[in-house]
Amino acid sequence: MYHVPFEVPEIGYEEALGIVRGALRFGICPMLETVEDMLAELGDPDLAFECVQVAGTNGKTSTSRYTAAILSGEGLRTALYTSPELVSYTERMEVDGAPVSEEAFAHGVSAAHVAGERVNARRRAAGERPYDITEFDTLTVAAMVAFAEAGVDVAVLECGMGGRWDATSAAKSVRTVAVTGIGLDHMRVLGDTLEEIAGEKAAIIRSGRRCVLGAGTATPDSVEDVFLARAREQGVVPVLLRPEHACDAAGEMHPGTPRAHAGLPGASYVITRRPHRIGGPLELDVTTPRATYAELAALKPAYQAANIACAVALAEEHLGRTLDPEALFTSVVRCPTPGRFQLLRPEPPVLIDACHNPQSVETFLTAVDDVAPERDGRPTLLAAVLADKDVDGIVGLLAGAFPRVAVTQTSSPRALPAEELADLFRVAGAEVVGTYPSVGAAASALCGESYVACGSITLAGELAAHFA
């Protein structure tokens, strides 16, 4: 069993949060050496278990969750690392389907903090510039400690941003990777084109690893070429997941027709039943290079089919064998996806979705079309957007999709002021029925109404906390 190789102070949860929030939001320059050296200082907790890494612009959180659930159903003690949280930081680190305790979280943060101090003290003594240790660096190292001390067999790691310089890429025990898809997001960091962003995410494909390329990597051809070139360069033969029918990947793929690649293994999925009400059943069949898994089911919107299928292929690749069909069915149907088309209140219904860029909004709207095809019959939209996102793209898609729009702003320092967002919706032709200075104020004003809330992850999180 792993143990931290030096003494660390036992701190409380609030003190741990202070350390995390006091770290840099983003690093001065992208690098993996910071996390690599911190992990080495801690005696390589990441080598105590195997890792599965998931990258992608959209769908990577859900794919990670389904992958962890499937591996757990196969009898493995499984950890999950995702970001951001909806309510509590402990949600970012799960073991066997439950968030770690506040004590385990605080211990991991304390170990990561001391490791960073020790590494930087040594660098200063050698006349080297100390590392700029970010919030995500700290949390990633803390998760490795928490998972190692919990004795997990495998950890599913969701990339926070990109892939090449993502802190999760410092883990030395990554055996299997997946990329769900590519969209224009984090452009200041990752690049201005789909191809540039694909290049950053493709960097997780490395020699000796198994790889699944999700439906969202199939188009356009120039994006798929980036991944296939990287795989050839690294000597990796990827499994290409593609929908049997393009309509089953609505919102998941960019325009274009996926190409056939006869020399590469393929996986596919087909939706056999779509949900026609919130909480209605989704059913699908998934075919991998090893097996066909029929009649998988989830009480989720249709857009989750691509993520479920990717997770099935990814778990199968990691294990190197077929999955137990009965265990797989149970794992999929029971897997939670917090903040993704999540019903917070059944009557009158309040629904949240964490879509936060144009591509994920398009995907969200395909689910809305399934359950409420008539625009005028839809509830009020409550929207909040972060200023560093493609606000015009998000507003342009949402404005015409709902008969009434209310706007608010979250507590994030990056939140676009509600008045500015309201003006943008009006310009886009929406009927703005309310403008609220905070999520709490919006929830109070709309307490007797049905509404759908989306536009940022922080909006989904603050509403989830409000209803909790």
XYZ file of C-alpha atoms in Angstrom, residues 69 75 94 99 119 153 175 178 185 206 215 260 262 272 279 347 350 352 398 405 450 462 468:
23
model
C -18.677 2.863 -13.993
C -14.730 -5.889 -10.586
C -14.222 9.699 -6.692
C -16.580 11.468 -3.825
C 10.598 20.826 -5.025
C -6.738 -0.634 -9.405
C -2.309 2.702 -20.489
C -9.620 8.369 -25.789
C -12.874 26.213 -26.874
C 1.690 7.795 -27.236
C -17.371 10.077 -33.001
C -13.932 4.463 -44.241
C -10.424 -0.495 -43.924
C -32.767 2.025 -31.122
C -36.112 11.152 -17.910
C -42.697 19.663 -10.540
C -36.253 22.578 -13.391
C -29.877 22.089 -15.848
C -30.178 29.719 -27.628
C -35.392 34.038 -21.782
C -40.636 25.590 -14.891
C -24.810 27.017 -8.407
C -29.493 20.646 -2.642
